[in-house]
Short mmCIF file of C-alpha atoms and ligand atoms in Angstrom, two decimals:
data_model
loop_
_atom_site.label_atom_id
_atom_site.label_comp_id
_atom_site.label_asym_id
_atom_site.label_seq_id
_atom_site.Cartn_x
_atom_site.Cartn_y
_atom_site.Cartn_z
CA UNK A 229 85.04 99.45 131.24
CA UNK A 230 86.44 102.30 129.31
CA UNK A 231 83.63 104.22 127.35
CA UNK A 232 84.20 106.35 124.23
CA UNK A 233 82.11 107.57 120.75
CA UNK A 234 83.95 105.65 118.42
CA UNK A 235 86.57 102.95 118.39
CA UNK A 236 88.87 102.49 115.50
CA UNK A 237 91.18 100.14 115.12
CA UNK A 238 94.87 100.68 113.62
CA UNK A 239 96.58 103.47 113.11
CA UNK A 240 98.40 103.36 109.47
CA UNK A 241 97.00 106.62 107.54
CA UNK A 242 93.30 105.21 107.32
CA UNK A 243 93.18 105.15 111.26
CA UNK A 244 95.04 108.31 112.42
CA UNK A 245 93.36 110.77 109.13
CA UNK A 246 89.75 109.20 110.67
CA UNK A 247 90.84 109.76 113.80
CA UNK A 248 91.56 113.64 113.37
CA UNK A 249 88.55 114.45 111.27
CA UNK A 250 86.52 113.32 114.24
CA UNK A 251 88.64 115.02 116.94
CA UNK A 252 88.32 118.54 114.82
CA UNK A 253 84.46 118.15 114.49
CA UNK A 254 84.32 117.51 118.31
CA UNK A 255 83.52 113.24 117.84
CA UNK A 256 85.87 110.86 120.80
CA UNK A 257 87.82 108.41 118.99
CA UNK A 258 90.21 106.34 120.47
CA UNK A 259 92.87 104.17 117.96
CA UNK A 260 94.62 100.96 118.94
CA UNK A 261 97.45 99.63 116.91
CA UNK A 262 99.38 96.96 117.07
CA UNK A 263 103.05 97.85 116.49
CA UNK A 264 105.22 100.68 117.65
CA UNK A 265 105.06 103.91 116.39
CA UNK A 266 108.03 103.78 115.13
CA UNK A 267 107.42 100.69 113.48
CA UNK A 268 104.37 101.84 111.64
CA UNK A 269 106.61 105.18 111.14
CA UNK A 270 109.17 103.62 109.08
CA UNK A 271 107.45 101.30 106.74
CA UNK A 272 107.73 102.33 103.20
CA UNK A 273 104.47 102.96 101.24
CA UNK A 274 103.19 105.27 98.65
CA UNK A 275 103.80 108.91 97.85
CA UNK A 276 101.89 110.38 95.49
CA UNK A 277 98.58 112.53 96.40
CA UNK A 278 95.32 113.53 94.33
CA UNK A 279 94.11 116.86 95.36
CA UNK A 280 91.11 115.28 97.40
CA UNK A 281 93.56 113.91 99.78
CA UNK A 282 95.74 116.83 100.29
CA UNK A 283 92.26 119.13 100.59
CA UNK A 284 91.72 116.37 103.53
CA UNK A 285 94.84 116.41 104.59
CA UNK A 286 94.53 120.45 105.19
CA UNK A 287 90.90 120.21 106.67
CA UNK A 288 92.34 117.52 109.33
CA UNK A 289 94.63 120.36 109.87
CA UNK A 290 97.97 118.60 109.27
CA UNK A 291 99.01 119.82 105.92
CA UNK A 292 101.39 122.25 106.89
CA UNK A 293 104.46 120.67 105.56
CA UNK A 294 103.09 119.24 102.80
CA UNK A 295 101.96 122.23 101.62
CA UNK A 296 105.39 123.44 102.33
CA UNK A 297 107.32 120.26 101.41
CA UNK A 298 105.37 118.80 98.84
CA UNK A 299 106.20 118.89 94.70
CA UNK A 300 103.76 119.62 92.62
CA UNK A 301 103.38 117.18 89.37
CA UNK A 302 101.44 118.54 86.63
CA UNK A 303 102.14 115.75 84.45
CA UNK A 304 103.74 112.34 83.94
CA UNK A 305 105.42 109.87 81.32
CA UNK A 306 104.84 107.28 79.70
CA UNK A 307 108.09 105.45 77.71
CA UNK A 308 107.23 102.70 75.33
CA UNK A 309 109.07 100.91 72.44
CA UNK A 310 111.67 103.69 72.48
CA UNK A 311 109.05 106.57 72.55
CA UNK A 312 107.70 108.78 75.56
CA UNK A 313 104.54 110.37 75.75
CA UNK A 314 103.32 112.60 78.42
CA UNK A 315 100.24 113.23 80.07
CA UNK A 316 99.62 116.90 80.92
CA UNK A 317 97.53 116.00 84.14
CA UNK A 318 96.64 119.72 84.27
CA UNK A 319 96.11 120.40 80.40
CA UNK A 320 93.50 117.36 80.45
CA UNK A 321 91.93 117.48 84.06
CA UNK A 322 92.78 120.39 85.07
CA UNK A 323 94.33 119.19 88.17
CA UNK A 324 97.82 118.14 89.56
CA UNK A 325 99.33 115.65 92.32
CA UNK A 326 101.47 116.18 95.05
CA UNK A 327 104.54 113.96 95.81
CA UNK A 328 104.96 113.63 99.62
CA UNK A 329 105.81 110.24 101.34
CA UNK A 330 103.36 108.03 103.67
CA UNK A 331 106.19 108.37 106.10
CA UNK A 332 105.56 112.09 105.99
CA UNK A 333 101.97 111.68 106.72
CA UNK A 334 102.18 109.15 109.04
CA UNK A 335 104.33 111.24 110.82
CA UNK A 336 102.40 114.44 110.98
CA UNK A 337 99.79 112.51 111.27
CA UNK A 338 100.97 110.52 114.78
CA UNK A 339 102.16 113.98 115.75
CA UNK A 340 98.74 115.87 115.77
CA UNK A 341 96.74 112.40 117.02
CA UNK A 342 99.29 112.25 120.46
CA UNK A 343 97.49 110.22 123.06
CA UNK A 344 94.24 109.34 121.21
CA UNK A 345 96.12 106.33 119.83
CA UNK A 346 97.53 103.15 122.09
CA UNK A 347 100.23 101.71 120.05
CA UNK A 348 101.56 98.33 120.79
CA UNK A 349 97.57 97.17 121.86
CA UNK A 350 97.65 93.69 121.09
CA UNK A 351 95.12 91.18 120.70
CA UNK A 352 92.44 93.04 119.79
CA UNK A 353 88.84 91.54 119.33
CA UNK A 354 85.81 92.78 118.55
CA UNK A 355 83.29 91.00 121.52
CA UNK A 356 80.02 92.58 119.80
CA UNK A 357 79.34 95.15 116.69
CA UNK A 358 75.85 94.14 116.29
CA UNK A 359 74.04 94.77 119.52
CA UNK A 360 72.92 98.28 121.83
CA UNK A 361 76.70 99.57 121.19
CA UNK A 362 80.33 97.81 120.47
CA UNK A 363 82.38 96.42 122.71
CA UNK A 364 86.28 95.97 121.97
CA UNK A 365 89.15 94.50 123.78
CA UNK A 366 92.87 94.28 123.84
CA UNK A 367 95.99 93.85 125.86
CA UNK A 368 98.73 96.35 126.78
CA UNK A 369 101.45 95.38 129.01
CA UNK A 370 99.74 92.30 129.84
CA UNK A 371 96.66 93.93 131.28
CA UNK A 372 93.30 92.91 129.46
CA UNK A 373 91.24 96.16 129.15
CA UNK A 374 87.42 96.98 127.38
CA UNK A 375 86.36 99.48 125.27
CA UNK A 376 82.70 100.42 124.97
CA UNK A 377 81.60 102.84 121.78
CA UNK A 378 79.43 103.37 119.82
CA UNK A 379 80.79 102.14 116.82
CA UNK A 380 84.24 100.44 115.52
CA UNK A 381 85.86 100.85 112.69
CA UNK A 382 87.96 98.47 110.99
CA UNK A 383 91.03 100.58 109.68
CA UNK A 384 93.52 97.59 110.33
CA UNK A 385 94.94 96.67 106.66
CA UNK A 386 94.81 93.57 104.40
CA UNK A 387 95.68 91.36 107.48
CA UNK A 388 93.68 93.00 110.48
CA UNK A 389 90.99 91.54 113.11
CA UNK A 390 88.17 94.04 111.81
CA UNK A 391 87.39 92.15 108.68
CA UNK A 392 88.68 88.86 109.61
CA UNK A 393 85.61 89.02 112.43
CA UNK A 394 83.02 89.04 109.63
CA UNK A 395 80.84 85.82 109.29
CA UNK A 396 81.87 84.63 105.79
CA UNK A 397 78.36 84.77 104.71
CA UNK A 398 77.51 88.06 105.20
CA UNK A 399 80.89 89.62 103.25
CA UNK A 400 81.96 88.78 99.15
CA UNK A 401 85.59 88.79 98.60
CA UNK A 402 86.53 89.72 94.96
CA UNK A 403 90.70 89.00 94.32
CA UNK A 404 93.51 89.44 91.56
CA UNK A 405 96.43 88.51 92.06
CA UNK A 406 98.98 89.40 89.28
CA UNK A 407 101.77 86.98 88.47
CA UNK A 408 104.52 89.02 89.54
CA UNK A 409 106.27 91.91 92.11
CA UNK A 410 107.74 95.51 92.46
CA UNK A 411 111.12 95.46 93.47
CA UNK A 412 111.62 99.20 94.46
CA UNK A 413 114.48 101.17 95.74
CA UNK A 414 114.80 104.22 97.91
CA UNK A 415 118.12 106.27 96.92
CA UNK A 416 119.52 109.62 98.13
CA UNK A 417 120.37 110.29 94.09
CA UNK A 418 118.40 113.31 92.42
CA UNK A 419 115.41 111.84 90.18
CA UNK A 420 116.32 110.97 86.98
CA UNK A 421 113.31 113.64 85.17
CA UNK A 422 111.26 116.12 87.25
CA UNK A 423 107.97 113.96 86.17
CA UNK A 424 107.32 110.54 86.86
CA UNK A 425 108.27 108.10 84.46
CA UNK A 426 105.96 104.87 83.91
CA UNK A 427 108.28 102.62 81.09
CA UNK A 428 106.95 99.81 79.30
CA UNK A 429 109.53 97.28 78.25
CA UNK A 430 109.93 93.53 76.61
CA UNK A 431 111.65 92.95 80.28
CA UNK A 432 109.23 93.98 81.88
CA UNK A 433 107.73 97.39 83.68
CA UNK A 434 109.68 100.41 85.64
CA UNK A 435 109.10 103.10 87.23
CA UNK A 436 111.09 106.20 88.24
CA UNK A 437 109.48 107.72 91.27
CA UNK A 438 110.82 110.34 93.99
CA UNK A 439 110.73 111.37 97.49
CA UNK A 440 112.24 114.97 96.99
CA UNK A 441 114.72 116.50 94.68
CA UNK A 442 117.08 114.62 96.78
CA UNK A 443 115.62 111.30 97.34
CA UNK A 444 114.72 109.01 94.16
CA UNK A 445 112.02 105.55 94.59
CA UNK A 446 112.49 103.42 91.23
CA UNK A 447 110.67 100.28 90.86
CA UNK A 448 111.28 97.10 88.72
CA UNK A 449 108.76 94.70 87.98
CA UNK A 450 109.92 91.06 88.74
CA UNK A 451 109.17 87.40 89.44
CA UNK A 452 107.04 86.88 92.92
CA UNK A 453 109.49 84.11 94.15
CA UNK A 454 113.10 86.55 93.63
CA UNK A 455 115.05 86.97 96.65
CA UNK A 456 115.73 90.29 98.15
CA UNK A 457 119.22 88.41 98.97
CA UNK A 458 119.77 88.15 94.48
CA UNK A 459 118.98 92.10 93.67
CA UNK A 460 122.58 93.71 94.50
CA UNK A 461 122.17 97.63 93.83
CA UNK A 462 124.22 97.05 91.21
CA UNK A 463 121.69 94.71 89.58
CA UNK A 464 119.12 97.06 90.23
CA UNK A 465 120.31 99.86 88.34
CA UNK A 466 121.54 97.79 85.43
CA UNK A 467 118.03 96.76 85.17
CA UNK A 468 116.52 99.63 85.60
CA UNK A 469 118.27 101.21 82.45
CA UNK A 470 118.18 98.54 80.24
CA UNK A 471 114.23 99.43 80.77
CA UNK A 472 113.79 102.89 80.20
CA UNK A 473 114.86 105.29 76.95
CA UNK A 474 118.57 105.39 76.39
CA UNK A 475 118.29 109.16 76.97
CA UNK A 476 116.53 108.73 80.21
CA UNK A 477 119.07 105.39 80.93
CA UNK A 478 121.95 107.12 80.67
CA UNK A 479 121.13 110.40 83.25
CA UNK A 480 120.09 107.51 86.00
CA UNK A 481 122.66 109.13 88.98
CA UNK A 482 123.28 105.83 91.09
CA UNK A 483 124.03 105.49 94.79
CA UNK A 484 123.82 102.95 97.16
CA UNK A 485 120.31 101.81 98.34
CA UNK A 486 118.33 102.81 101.81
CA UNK A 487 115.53 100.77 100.97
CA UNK A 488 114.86 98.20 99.52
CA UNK A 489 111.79 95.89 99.02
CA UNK A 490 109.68 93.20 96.83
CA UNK A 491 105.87 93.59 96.74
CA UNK A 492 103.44 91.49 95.60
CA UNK A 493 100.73 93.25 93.39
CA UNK A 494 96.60 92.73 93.95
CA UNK A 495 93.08 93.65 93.61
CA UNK A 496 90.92 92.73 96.36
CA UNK A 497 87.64 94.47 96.71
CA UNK A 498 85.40 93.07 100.01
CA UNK A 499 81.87 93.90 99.95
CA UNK A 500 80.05 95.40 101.78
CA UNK A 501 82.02 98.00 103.93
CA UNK A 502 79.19 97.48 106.88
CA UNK A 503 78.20 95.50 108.98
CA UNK A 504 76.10 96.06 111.94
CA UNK A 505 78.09 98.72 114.19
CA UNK A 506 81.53 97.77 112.34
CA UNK A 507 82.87 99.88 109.52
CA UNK A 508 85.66 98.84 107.25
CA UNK A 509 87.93 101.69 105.53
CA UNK A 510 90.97 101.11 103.35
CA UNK A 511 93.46 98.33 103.21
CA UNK A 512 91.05 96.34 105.24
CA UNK A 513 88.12 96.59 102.66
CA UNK A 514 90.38 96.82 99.18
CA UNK A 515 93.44 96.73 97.84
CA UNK A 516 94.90 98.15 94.56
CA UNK A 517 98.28 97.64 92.58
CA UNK A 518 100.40 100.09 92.83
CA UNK A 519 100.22 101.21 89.44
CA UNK A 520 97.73 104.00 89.67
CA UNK A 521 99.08 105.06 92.84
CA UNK A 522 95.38 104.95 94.41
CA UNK A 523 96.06 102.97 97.80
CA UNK A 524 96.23 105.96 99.87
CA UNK A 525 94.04 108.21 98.24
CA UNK A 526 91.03 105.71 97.98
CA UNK A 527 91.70 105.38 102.29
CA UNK A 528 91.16 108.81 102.12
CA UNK A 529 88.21 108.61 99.94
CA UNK A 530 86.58 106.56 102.53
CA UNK A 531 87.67 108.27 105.50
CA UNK A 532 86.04 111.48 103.79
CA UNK A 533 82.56 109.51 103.50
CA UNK A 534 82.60 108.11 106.60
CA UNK A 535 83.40 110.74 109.23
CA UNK A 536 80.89 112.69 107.71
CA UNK A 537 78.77 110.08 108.42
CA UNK A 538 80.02 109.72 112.06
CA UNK A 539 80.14 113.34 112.88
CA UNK A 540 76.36 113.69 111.55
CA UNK A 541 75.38 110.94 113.98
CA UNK A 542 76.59 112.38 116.82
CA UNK A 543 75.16 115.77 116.23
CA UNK A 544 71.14 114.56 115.33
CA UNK A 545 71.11 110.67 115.34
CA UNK A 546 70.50 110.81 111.76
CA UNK A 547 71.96 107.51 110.15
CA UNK A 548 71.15 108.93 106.29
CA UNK A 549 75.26 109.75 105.48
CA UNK A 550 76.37 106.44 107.68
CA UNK A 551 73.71 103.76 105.70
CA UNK A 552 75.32 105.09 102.54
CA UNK A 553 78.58 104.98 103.66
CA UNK A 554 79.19 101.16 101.84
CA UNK A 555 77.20 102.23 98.26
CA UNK A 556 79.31 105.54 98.47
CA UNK A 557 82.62 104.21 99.17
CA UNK A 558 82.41 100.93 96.93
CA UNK A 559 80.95 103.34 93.85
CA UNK A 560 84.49 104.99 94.28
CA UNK A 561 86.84 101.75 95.22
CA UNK A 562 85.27 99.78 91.88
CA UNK A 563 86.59 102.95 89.27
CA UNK A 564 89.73 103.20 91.04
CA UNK A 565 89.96 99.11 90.99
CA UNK A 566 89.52 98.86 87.50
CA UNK A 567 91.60 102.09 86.51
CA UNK A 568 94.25 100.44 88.48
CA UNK A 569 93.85 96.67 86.73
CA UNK A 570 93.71 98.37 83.51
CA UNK A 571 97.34 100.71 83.77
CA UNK A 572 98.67 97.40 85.48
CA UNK A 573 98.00 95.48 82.69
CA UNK A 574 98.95 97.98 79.79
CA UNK A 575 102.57 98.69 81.08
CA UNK A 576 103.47 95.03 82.58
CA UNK A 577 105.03 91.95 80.82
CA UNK A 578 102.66 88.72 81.83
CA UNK A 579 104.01 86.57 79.12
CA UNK A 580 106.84 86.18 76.02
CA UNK A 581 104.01 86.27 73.46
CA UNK A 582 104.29 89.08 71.00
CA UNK A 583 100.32 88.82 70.65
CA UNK A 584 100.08 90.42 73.97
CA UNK A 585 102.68 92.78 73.32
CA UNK A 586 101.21 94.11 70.36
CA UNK A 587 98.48 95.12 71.94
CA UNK A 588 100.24 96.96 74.74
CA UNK A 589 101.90 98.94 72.24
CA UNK A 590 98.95 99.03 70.16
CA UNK A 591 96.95 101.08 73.03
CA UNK A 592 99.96 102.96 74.27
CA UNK A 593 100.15 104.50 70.64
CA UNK A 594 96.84 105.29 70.55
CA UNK A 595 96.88 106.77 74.13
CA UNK A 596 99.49 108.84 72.69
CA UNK A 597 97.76 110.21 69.79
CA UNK A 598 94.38 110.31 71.17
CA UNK A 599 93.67 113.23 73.21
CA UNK A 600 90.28 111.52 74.61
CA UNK A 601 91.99 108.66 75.33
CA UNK A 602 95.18 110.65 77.15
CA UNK A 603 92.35 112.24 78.90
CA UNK A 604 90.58 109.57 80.58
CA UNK A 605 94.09 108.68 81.59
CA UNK A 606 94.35 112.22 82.97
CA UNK A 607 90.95 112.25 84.79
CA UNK A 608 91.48 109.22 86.42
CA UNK A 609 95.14 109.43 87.67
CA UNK A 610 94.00 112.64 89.39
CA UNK A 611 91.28 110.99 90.77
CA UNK A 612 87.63 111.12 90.07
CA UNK A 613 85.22 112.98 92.17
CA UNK A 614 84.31 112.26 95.17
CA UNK A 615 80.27 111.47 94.14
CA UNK A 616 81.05 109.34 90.93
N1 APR B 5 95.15 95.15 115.91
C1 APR B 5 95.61 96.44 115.89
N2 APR B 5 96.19 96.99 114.81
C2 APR B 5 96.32 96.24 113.71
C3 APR B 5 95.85 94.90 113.65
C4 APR B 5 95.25 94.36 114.81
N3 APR B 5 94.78 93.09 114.84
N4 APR B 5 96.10 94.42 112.42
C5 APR B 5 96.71 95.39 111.73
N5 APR B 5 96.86 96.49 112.50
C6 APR B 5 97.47 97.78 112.12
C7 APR B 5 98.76 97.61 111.36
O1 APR B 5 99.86 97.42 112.24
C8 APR B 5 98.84 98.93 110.60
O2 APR B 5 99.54 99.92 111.32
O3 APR B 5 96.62 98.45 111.22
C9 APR B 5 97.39 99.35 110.43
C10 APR B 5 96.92 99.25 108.99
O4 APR B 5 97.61 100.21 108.22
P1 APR B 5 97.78 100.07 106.64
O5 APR B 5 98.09 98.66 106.29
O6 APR B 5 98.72 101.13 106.23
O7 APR B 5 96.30 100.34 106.09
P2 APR B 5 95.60 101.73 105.80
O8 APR B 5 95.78 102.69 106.91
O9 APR B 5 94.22 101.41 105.35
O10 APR B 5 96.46 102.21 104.56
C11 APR B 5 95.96 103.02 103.57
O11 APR B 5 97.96 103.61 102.31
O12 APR B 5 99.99 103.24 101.20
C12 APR B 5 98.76 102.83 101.42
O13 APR B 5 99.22 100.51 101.29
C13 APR B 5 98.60 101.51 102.02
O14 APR B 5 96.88 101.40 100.57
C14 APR B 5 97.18 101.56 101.91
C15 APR B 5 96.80 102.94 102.33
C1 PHB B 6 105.89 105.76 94.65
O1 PHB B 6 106.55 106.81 94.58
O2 PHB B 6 106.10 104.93 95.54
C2 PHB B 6 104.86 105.48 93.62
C3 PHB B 6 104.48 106.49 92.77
C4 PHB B 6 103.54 106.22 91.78
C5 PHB B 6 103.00 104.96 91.66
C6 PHB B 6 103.37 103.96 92.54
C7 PHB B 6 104.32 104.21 93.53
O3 PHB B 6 102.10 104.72 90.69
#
């Protein structure tokens, strides 16, 4: 049986940014994932960093071209009931984000990781994570093989084995699910503004997103059951304008579509984030809509706890950082949660009724004349600290 310190499994950004942060502070980690590399490689995911990630991105010692390819966003837009309002991220928090693509970091990431991680090991199960030490097991080309570690740590998504091996009575599940999808794009078309745009609109939410000065992501919110199959581009783009500002509408540069994708927005927080010798971190312990852009950078939030949990383990067998490591992490995932429920809910259509509408508009105004209220906008979008 194969022996090693710590046994994580997937390898999506939560896996291989774990992964790394225990290879550079001298802790074995091995990562088994299910698909191809170049199937994890090429899914489509989120782009937009806080500072804490790209400060772990740069400690893991992978940040090289993001520092170098990366675009710096001090700010972003709102558009509402023919108005825009921005938020000067680095007027009211004093911070900015950086926009660089998953598929960037996954791929910098797989880079620096090499052979640590066994892609295409399927059927992975977890045989014990509550005795003397963990035992793990999976196939690869047919052959049934056993991992021994210390611990394991669940880093498998929404869908993986990790948290799916829980007894039901030892874990809460907490779930939202919102009554409708993002239909996004991915263009080779120049962004329509140099800032994000977030548009609130009677038919219902955009948002004009990048890649690079080259490559544009736009989003349109829209019924769960549509059909890939019924958005043409040229639908898209029709809708897409008749959501934002005419001035912003009429600059949209079109061009045929190299993405494109329906996604169905949650909130799913699992508590806790421990059990026994098994450690969940990111998709596999929470979910987030899109809206706040938080998916990636709340993984790295709980990568950042937990290694330092790991690595203090292995050097003195003090277990003070690792038994906080569910109170730390859930502190964090619960603010980002309900920052992310609350801009979801402010800039999408759930109903007809004006009532509802009013309101949105009501609080967008305010946000708009309210520096306080602009700020906590501000504070949270560049995410909160790491201890709040
Ligand atoms: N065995 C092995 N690997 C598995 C298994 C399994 N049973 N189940 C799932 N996996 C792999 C998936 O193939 C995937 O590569 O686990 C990985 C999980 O990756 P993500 O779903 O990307 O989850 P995570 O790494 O936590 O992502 C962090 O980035 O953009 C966001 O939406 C993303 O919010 C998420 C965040
Ligand atoms: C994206 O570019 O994919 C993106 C950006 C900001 C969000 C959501 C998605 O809030």
């Amino acid at each position: 049986m194969a022996k090693t310190q710590v046994t994580i499994v997937g390898a999506g950004p939560s896996g291989l940014m774990l992964c790394q942060m225990l290879h550079r502070h001298g802790v074995d980690a091995v990562v088994l994932e299910r698909q191809t590399r170049e199937h994890v490689g090429a899914r489509i995911r989120a782009g937009l960093l806080e500072q804490g990630t790209v400060e772990l991105l740069n400690e893991a010692g992978v940040g090289e071209r993001m520092m170098r390819e990366g675009l710096v966003h001090d700010g972003f837009e709102l558009a509402f009931d023919g108005r825009r309002h921005r938020i000067d991220l680095a007027g009211l928090a004093g911070k900015h984000v950086l926009v660089y693509g998953q598929t960037e970091i996954q791929r910098d990431l797989a880079d620096a990781a090499g052979a640590r991680v066994i892609w295409e090991a399927k059927d992975v199960a977890i045989l014990d994570s509550e005795g003397s030490s963990a035992r793990i097991s999976y196939v690869k080309d047919g052959v049934k093989h056993e991992i021994r570690s210390e611990f394991i740590v669940g880093c498998d998504g929404y869908h993986g084995a990790s948290r799916a091996s829980v007894p039901k009575d030892r874990i809460v599940h907490h779930e939202r699910i919102y009554p409708f999808g993002w239909l996004g794009i991915l263009a080779d078309v120049p962004p329509v503004s140099e800032e994000l745009v977030y548009a609130n609109h009677r038919r219902g939410f955009a948002l004009c997103s990048m890649r690079s000065r080259t490559r544009s992501r736009y989003y349109v919110q829209c019924p769960l059951d549509d059909k890939l199959e019924s958005w043409s581009d040229e639908r898209f783009w029709d809708e897409l304008r008749s959501r934002l500002p005419p001035e912003l509408a009429g600059k949209v540069v079109v061009g045929p579509s190299i993405e494109k994708s329906i996604a169905p927005l949650r909130s799913f927080v699992a508590e806790p984030m421990r059990f026994g010798r098994l450690f969940l971190v990111g998709d596999a312990a929470h979910i987030v809509p899109p809206t706040g852009a938080k998916g990636l950078n709340l993984a790295a939030a709980d990568v950042r706890v937990l290694y330092q949990g790991l690595v203090e383990y292995f050097r003195s067998r003090s277990t003070t950082l690792l038994d906080e490591y569910s109170m730390r992490a859930l502190a964090r995932v619960w603010k980002a949660t309900r920052f992310s429920w609350w801009f979801t809910t402010l800039m999408h259509k759930f109903s007809d009724e004006a009532f509802a509408y009013r309101l949105q508009l009501a609080e967008l105004g305010y946000l708009a004349e309210s520096r306080a209220a602009s700020q906590a906008v501000a504070e949270n979008y560049v995410g909160l600290p790491f201890d709040c």
